[in-house]
Short mmCIF file of C-alpha atoms in Angstrom, two decimals:
data_model
loop_
_atom_site.label_atom_id
_atom_site.label_comp_id
_atom_site.label_asym_id
_atom_site.label_seq_id
_atom_site.Cartn_x
_atom_site.Cartn_y
_atom_site.Cartn_z
CA MET R 35 35.33 -17.44 -93.26
CA ILE R 36 34.71 -21.55 -93.66
CA GLY R 37 31.77 -21.35 -95.90
CA LEU R 38 33.86 -19.51 -98.44
CA GLU R 39 36.53 -22.43 -98.21
CA ILE R 40 34.74 -24.92 -98.32
CA ASN R 41 35.37 -26.82 -101.73
CA ARG R 42 31.82 -28.95 -103.16
CA ASN R 43 32.88 -32.47 -104.15
CA ALA R 44 30.69 -35.50 -105.47
CA LEU R 45 29.37 -35.98 -101.62
CA SER R 46 28.02 -32.52 -101.39
CA ASP R 47 26.44 -32.46 -104.91
CA LYS R 48 24.39 -35.45 -103.64
CA GLY R 49 23.35 -34.05 -100.29
CA TRP R 50 24.85 -33.09 -96.87
CA ALA R 51 28.58 -33.74 -95.78
CA PHE R 52 30.26 -32.53 -93.12
CA TYR R 53 32.75 -30.28 -92.30
CA GLY R 54 34.85 -31.56 -88.95
CA GLU R 55 31.81 -31.37 -86.03
CA GLU R 56 30.66 -28.08 -86.16
CA LEU R 57 29.44 -27.22 -90.23
CA LYS R 58 27.37 -29.54 -92.47
CA TYR R 59 27.34 -28.44 -96.10
CA THR R 60 25.47 -29.12 -99.42
CA SER R 61 26.39 -28.56 -103.60
CA ASN R 62 23.10 -29.95 -104.31
CA ARG R 63 21.06 -27.81 -106.51
CA GLU R 64 17.52 -29.10 -105.37
CA LEU R 65 18.28 -28.29 -102.00
CA ILE R 66 19.43 -24.93 -102.44
CA SER R 67 16.91 -24.29 -104.59
CA GLU R 68 14.10 -25.49 -101.80
CA GLU R 69 16.34 -23.27 -98.98
CA LEU R 70 16.41 -19.95 -101.52
CA LYS R 71 12.22 -20.53 -101.74
CA ARG R 72 12.44 -20.72 -97.99
CA ILE R 73 13.69 -17.38 -96.92
CA TYR R 74 12.31 -15.57 -99.81
CA LYS R 75 8.71 -16.13 -98.83
CA GLN R 76 9.38 -15.70 -94.99
CA ARG R 77 11.44 -12.42 -96.05
CA VAL R 78 13.82 -13.53 -93.74
CA TRP R 79 16.40 -10.70 -93.25
CA LEU R 80 20.39 -11.36 -94.64
CA GLU R 81 23.74 -10.04 -93.60
CA ILE R 82 26.53 -9.68 -96.60
CA ARG R 83 29.44 -11.02 -95.46
CA HIS R 84 32.94 -11.14 -96.57
CA PRO R 85 35.90 -10.76 -94.91
CA GLY R 86 36.32 -7.08 -93.59
CA TYR R 87 32.98 -6.18 -94.28
CA LYS R 88 29.79 -7.10 -93.06
CA SER R 89 26.57 -5.41 -94.28
CA ALA R 90 23.38 -4.02 -92.94
CA ASN R 91 20.58 -5.98 -93.35
CA THR R 92 19.10 -6.63 -96.96
CA LEU R 93 16.14 -9.00 -98.07
CA ILE R 94 16.02 -11.56 -101.42
CA LEU R 95 13.52 -8.66 -103.91
CA SER R 96 13.49 -11.21 -106.54
CA LEU R 97 14.67 -14.78 -107.72
CA ASN R 98 14.51 -15.22 -111.67
CA LYS R 99 16.57 -17.79 -114.25
CA GLY R 100 18.79 -18.52 -111.83
CA GLU R 101 19.55 -14.87 -110.12
CA ILE R 102 19.42 -13.22 -106.53
CA GLU R 103 18.41 -10.23 -106.14
CA LEU R 104 18.76 -8.59 -103.56
CA GLU R 105 18.71 -4.32 -101.67
CA LEU R 106 22.01 -2.39 -102.40
CA PRO R 107 23.53 -1.49 -99.02
CA PRO R 108 24.51 1.65 -98.94
CA ASP R 109 27.92 1.11 -98.02
CA TRP R 110 28.91 -1.64 -100.83
CA PRO R 111 32.12 -1.35 -101.35
CA GLY R 112 32.00 -3.04 -104.96
CA LYS R 113 35.15 -5.20 -104.52
CA GLN R 114 34.13 -8.81 -103.50
CA GLU R 115 33.87 -10.83 -106.46
CA THR R 116 32.37 -13.81 -104.10
CA VAL R 117 30.43 -13.61 -100.88
CA LEU R 118 27.99 -14.88 -98.10
CA LEU R 119 24.97 -14.63 -97.53
CA GLN R 120 24.58 -15.07 -93.59
CA TYR R 121 21.45 -15.01 -91.92
CA ARG R 122 19.76 -16.74 -88.44
CA ILE R 123 15.90 -17.59 -88.31
CA PRO R 124 15.21 -17.95 -84.49
CA GLY R 125 15.71 -20.78 -83.10
CA GLU R 126 17.52 -22.10 -85.88
CA PRO R 127 21.50 -21.73 -86.14
CA TRP R 128 23.09 -19.62 -88.36
CA HIS R 129 23.15 -20.03 -91.71
CA SER R 130 25.15 -19.16 -95.42
CA LEU R 131 24.69 -18.92 -98.22
CA ARG R 132 28.02 -19.01 -100.94
CA VAL R 133 27.41 -16.64 -103.96
CA ARG R 134 29.38 -14.51 -106.91
CA VAL R 135 28.59 -11.22 -107.47
CA ASN R 136 27.04 -10.92 -110.64
CA ARG R 137 26.26 -7.15 -111.36
CA VAL R 138 25.11 -3.89 -109.58
CA ALA R 139 22.02 -1.96 -111.04
CA GLY R 140 19.76 0.80 -109.79
CA GLY R 141 19.31 0.37 -106.11
CA SER R 142 19.92 -3.67 -106.67
CA ILE R 143 23.07 -6.23 -106.56
CA PHE R 144 22.41 -9.23 -108.55
CA PHE R 145 24.32 -12.57 -107.59
CA SER R 146 24.71 -16.31 -109.01
CA PHE R 147 22.68 -18.68 -107.95
CA PRO R 148 24.50 -20.12 -104.66
CA ASP R 149 27.70 -22.99 -105.36
CA LEU R 150 27.24 -24.30 -101.16
CA PHE R 151 25.18 -23.79 -98.69
CA THR R 152 26.15 -24.28 -95.47
CA ILE R 153 24.72 -24.88 -91.84
CA THR R 154 26.31 -25.05 -87.65
CA GLU R 155 25.53 -28.28 -86.29
CA LYS R 156 26.32 -27.48 -83.20
CA ARG R 157 24.36 -25.00 -81.51
CA GLN R 158 26.17 -24.92 -77.86
CA TYR R 159 29.37 -23.41 -80.05
CA PHE R 160 28.12 -20.25 -81.14
CA ARG R 161 30.38 -17.43 -79.79
CA VAL R 162 29.08 -14.34 -79.26
CA GLU R 163 31.52 -11.72 -78.28
CA VAL R 164 30.99 -10.03 -75.01
CA PRO R 165 31.14 -6.36 -74.01
CA THR R 166 33.79 -4.55 -72.42
CA GLY R 167 33.76 -5.05 -68.49
CA SER R 168 33.12 -8.57 -68.72
CA GLU R 169 35.54 -10.40 -66.92
CA ALA R 170 36.60 -14.02 -65.69
CA LYS R 171 38.56 -14.79 -61.91
CA ILE R 172 40.16 -17.95 -62.45
CA MET R 173 41.67 -20.37 -60.15
CA LEU R 174 44.39 -21.85 -60.58
CA LYS R 175 44.78 -25.35 -59.07
CA LYS R 176 48.22 -26.33 -57.06
CA ARG R 177 48.54 -30.25 -56.89
CA SER R 178 49.98 -30.22 -53.77
CA ALA R 179 47.11 -28.52 -52.24
CA SER R 180 44.21 -30.74 -51.01
CA LYS R 181 40.55 -30.46 -51.40
CA THR R 182 40.10 -28.97 -47.95
CA THR R 183 42.42 -26.00 -48.54
CA ARG R 184 42.66 -25.77 -52.35
CA ARG R 185 40.67 -22.53 -52.65
CA ARG R 186 42.93 -21.06 -49.45
CA ARG R 187 45.92 -22.32 -50.82
CA SER R 188 45.01 -21.84 -54.87
CA LYS R 189 45.75 -18.30 -56.60
CA PHE R 190 43.64 -16.66 -59.03
CA LEU R 191 43.92 -14.74 -62.50
CA THR R 192 42.10 -12.25 -63.85
CA ALA R 193 40.89 -12.22 -67.66
CA THR R 194 39.06 -9.72 -69.63
CA ILE R 195 36.43 -11.68 -71.79
CA ARG R 196 36.64 -11.48 -75.72
CA ASP R 197 34.34 -14.33 -76.85
CA ILE R 198 31.96 -17.29 -74.74
CA SER R 199 29.87 -20.07 -75.57
CA ALA R 200 28.55 -22.74 -74.10
CA GLY R 201 31.76 -24.49 -75.17
CA GLY R 202 34.19 -22.74 -73.67
CA MET R 203 35.65 -18.83 -73.86
CA ALA R 204 38.51 -16.94 -75.57
CA VAL R 205 39.92 -14.77 -72.81
CA HIS R 206 42.47 -12.10 -72.01
CA PRO R 207 44.93 -12.81 -69.02
CA ILE R 208 45.62 -9.71 -66.82
CA PRO R 209 49.27 -10.11 -65.80
CA MET R 210 49.63 -10.19 -61.81
CA PRO R 211 52.41 -10.17 -59.96
CA GLY R 212 53.50 -13.89 -58.96
CA VAL R 213 50.61 -14.98 -60.78
CA ILE R 214 52.23 -17.55 -63.86
CA MET R 215 49.90 -18.01 -66.50
CA PRO R 216 48.87 -22.03 -67.06
CA GLY R 217 50.04 -23.60 -70.11
CA ALA R 218 47.82 -26.17 -72.88
CA HIS R 219 45.77 -29.27 -71.07
CA THR R 220 46.02 -27.73 -67.26
CA MET R 221 42.72 -27.92 -64.99
CA VAL R 222 41.47 -24.92 -63.59
CA GLY R 223 38.57 -23.79 -61.34
CA PRO R 224 36.30 -22.87 -60.44
CA VAL R 225 35.87 -20.14 -63.04
CA GLU R 226 33.67 -16.89 -62.00
CA LEU R 227 32.02 -15.21 -65.00
CA HIS R 228 31.17 -11.16 -64.26
CA LEU R 229 29.33 -10.77 -67.65
CA LYS R 230 27.71 -8.26 -68.75
CA VAL R 231 24.53 -8.08 -71.71
CA ASP R 232 25.38 -4.66 -73.15
CA ALA R 233 26.65 -1.33 -71.55
CA LYS R 234 24.31 -0.94 -69.49
CA LYS R 235 23.53 -3.89 -67.76
CA ALA R 236 25.23 -6.69 -66.12
CA TRP R 237 24.47 -10.58 -66.15
CA PRO R 238 24.76 -12.30 -62.49
CA VAL R 239 27.77 -14.28 -61.37
CA MET R 240 27.90 -17.25 -62.80
CA GLU R 241 30.39 -19.98 -61.28
CA ILE R 242 32.02 -22.99 -63.23
CA GLU R 243 33.55 -25.20 -61.50
CA LYS R 244 35.41 -27.27 -63.53
CA ALA R 245 37.16 -25.93 -67.01
CA GLU R 246 40.67 -26.59 -69.03
CA VAL R 247 43.15 -24.21 -70.73
CA ILE R 248 43.06 -26.05 -74.45
CA ARG R 249 45.48 -23.21 -76.35
CA VAL R 250 47.55 -20.19 -74.84
CA ALA R 251 49.15 -17.88 -77.59
CA GLU R 252 49.86 -14.26 -78.38
CA THR R 253 47.73 -11.40 -80.48
CA ILE R 254 47.58 -7.94 -81.99
CA SER R 255 45.78 -5.64 -80.01
CA GLY R 256 46.70 -2.35 -81.76
CA ASP R 257 50.67 -1.84 -81.77
CA ARG R 258 51.25 -4.31 -79.04
CA THR R 259 51.24 -7.89 -78.52
CA VAL R 260 48.85 -9.63 -76.01
CA PRO R 261 48.07 -13.12 -74.34
CA VAL R 262 45.20 -14.71 -75.60
CA MET R 263 43.68 -17.73 -73.76
CA GLY R 264 41.20 -20.62 -74.64
CA ILE R 265 39.15 -22.18 -72.00
CA LYS R 266 37.51 -24.93 -72.58
CA PHE R 267 34.26 -25.31 -70.17
CA HIS R 268 33.60 -28.87 -68.46
CA LEU R 269 29.88 -27.61 -67.22
CA ARG R 270 27.43 -29.69 -65.17
CA ARG R 271 23.54 -29.27 -65.87
CA LYS R 272 22.53 -26.27 -64.45
CA GLU R 273 26.02 -24.47 -65.70
CA GLU R 274 24.60 -25.66 -68.66
CA GLU R 275 21.19 -23.87 -68.82
CA ASN R 276 22.88 -20.53 -67.15
CA LEU R 277 25.46 -20.23 -69.78
CA PHE R 278 22.54 -20.60 -72.55
CA ASN R 279 20.17 -18.46 -70.87
CA TYR R 280 22.84 -15.62 -71.14
CA ILE R 281 24.12 -16.35 -74.41
CA ARG R 282 20.44 -16.10 -75.60
CA HIS R 283 20.08 -12.85 -73.99
CA ARG R 284 23.03 -11.34 -75.43
CA GLU R 285 22.32 -12.71 -78.69
CA LEU R 286 19.19 -10.10 -78.24
CA ALA R 287 21.38 -7.42 -77.35
CA ILE R 288 23.44 -8.20 -79.79
CA MET R 289 20.52 -8.32 -83.03
CA LYS R 290 18.71 -5.36 -81.13
CA SER R 291 22.00 -2.90 -82.04
CA GLY R 292 22.70 -4.16 -85.14
CA VAL R 293 26.56 -4.86 -84.10
CA GLU R 294 27.91 -8.29 -84.11
#
């Protein structure tokens, strides 16, 4: 979780600073105070986040003497010292406030005044996990194939999709006889996306004409090692609109289910 790792500095103490291309952050007390007042007044639902833990939705009960009082989650493990209060107001990107746990009393948990406030800047990079059964069919281009015969002469790689955004996706390729997994910086496409919104509803098949393999690695799943591939989309306007539309519906499904 990047919000737990960023160090405040002279620039962030004065106003907004940037972390890579995806996050902006501040440790300015006035900016943080205004944000706290906003989410308290609007009764915004928050999640308490820490690696390996995510609480159910909870609310700020009070802001007093530099302390934040929240409803105590029923599954609070009581071990974390520094956590993120993460939230998202409809139409806005994800926000998080880094706080220290002060104490637990009765049905409340008390946090220090946040020392860092972060916002995900680039909406297109928000990734959503997809339901089981979501797959991609990736055409592997052959350099020797002409434009007219490319589809006929190229082979397809089938992969299960782990997560997706308008910037790209992470997939687990399914081994197939005679199909060699492409290396990093290989152009592929078209890519057919067979996505599900939830366990019951499938999304109409989408096709991305052009994509690029940017990472090939291995990860542990259960007791075995499986390949994972990062793919970057080169989207046309209509493709981008269709993908954004799916992501919005998938996020709604996630919020309704209460599972990230």
